[in-house]
Amino acid sequence: METNPFIASQLYTNAQAIARPAEAAADSETGQAFAAIADDFMATLRAGETTAMEGMAGRADPQTVVEALAASELAIETAVAVRDRVVEAYQEILRMPV
């Protein structure tokens, strides 16, 4: 009897999800949280860029432009800090003895 590797991998994945429903739910929630954070980050950057362009065209007051750029800067600094922590954690895992 020939086994289809694609079906076997699906069965294995389903068995893992049934065996660990709490972990699967946590992974799904974590993925959704990261997606929401990424969407918020991109919205902040787009709003800052739009406000800056409006400021250069003379349609936005300087205070609004400064506030939007400060929010964008904070979002970028936060993203870089998170990235640095993830890289640091990954490097720490690589240094663990096997």
XYZ file of C-alpha atoms in Angstrom:
98
model
C 0.000 0.000 0.000
C 1.459 3.345 -1.070
C 1.213 6.253 1.379
C 0.700 9.783 0.141
C 3.209 11.984 2.044
C 0.913 15.010 1.814
C -1.982 13.176 3.492
C 0.367 11.728 6.092
C 1.663 15.181 6.985
C -1.903 16.491 7.273
C -2.826 13.620 9.585
C 0.250 14.261 11.686
C -0.581 17.970 11.930
C -4.181 17.207 12.889
C -3.052 14.716 15.517
C -0.745 17.311 17.035
C -3.556 19.883 17.136
C -5.884 17.392 18.845
C -3.239 16.365 21.353
C -2.359 19.937 22.284
C -5.438 22.148 21.787
C -4.345 24.695 24.380
C -0.970 25.157 22.701
C -2.592 25.447 19.277
C -4.985 28.081 20.597
C -2.121 29.975 22.220
C -0.128 29.890 18.964
C -3.153 31.173 17.081
C -3.705 33.952 19.611
C -0.024 34.880 19.498
C -0.115 35.006 15.715
C -3.204 37.184 15.817
C -1.573 39.486 18.368
C 1.532 39.879 16.196
C -0.647 40.567 13.162
C -2.551 43.245 15.055
C 0.702 44.837 16.221
C 2.096 44.805 12.675
C -1.110 46.371 11.322
C -0.977 49.086 13.983
C 2.702 49.729 13.212
C 2.008 50.109 9.499
C -1.001 52.368 10.159
C 1.174 54.625 12.316
C 3.849 54.840 9.622
C 1.303 55.553 6.899
C -0.369 58.267 8.996
C 3.014 59.888 9.685
C 3.963 59.788 6.019
C 0.612 61.220 4.920
C 0.768 63.997 7.506
C 4.350 64.842 6.522
C 3.350 65.110 2.858
C 0.386 67.304 3.779
C 2.702 69.483 5.878
C 5.099 69.927 2.965
C 2.173 70.903 0.752
C 1.015 73.423 3.369
C -2.226 71.619 4.221
C -1.235 70.553 7.767
C -0.055 72.673 10.655
C 3.498 72.123 11.956
C 2.362 70.778 15.336
C 0.382 67.971 13.691
C 3.359 67.108 11.501
C 5.713 66.978 14.494
C 3.270 64.815 16.475
C 2.838 62.381 13.575
C 6.581 62.138 13.000
C 7.193 61.611 16.725
C 4.634 58.778 16.731
C 6.331 57.242 13.694
C 9.747 57.534 15.313
C 8.481 55.876 18.493
C 6.928 53.028 16.483
C 10.181 52.448 14.586
C 12.275 52.545 17.758
C 9.923 50.037 19.383
C 10.076 47.712 16.370
C 13.873 47.878 16.335
C 14.028 47.164 20.081
C 11.747 44.133 19.676
C 13.803 42.901 16.739
C 17.007 43.270 18.748
C 15.503 41.263 21.628
C 14.368 38.505 19.268
C 17.816 38.302 17.672
C 19.434 38.263 21.122
C 17.139 35.431 22.251
C 17.861 33.475 19.069
C 21.607 33.872 19.576
C 21.230 32.732 23.178
C 19.422 29.601 21.983
C 22.236 28.919 19.517
C 24.782 29.134 22.347
C 22.974 26.493 24.421
C 24.780 23.185 24.688
C 23.069 20.317 22.936
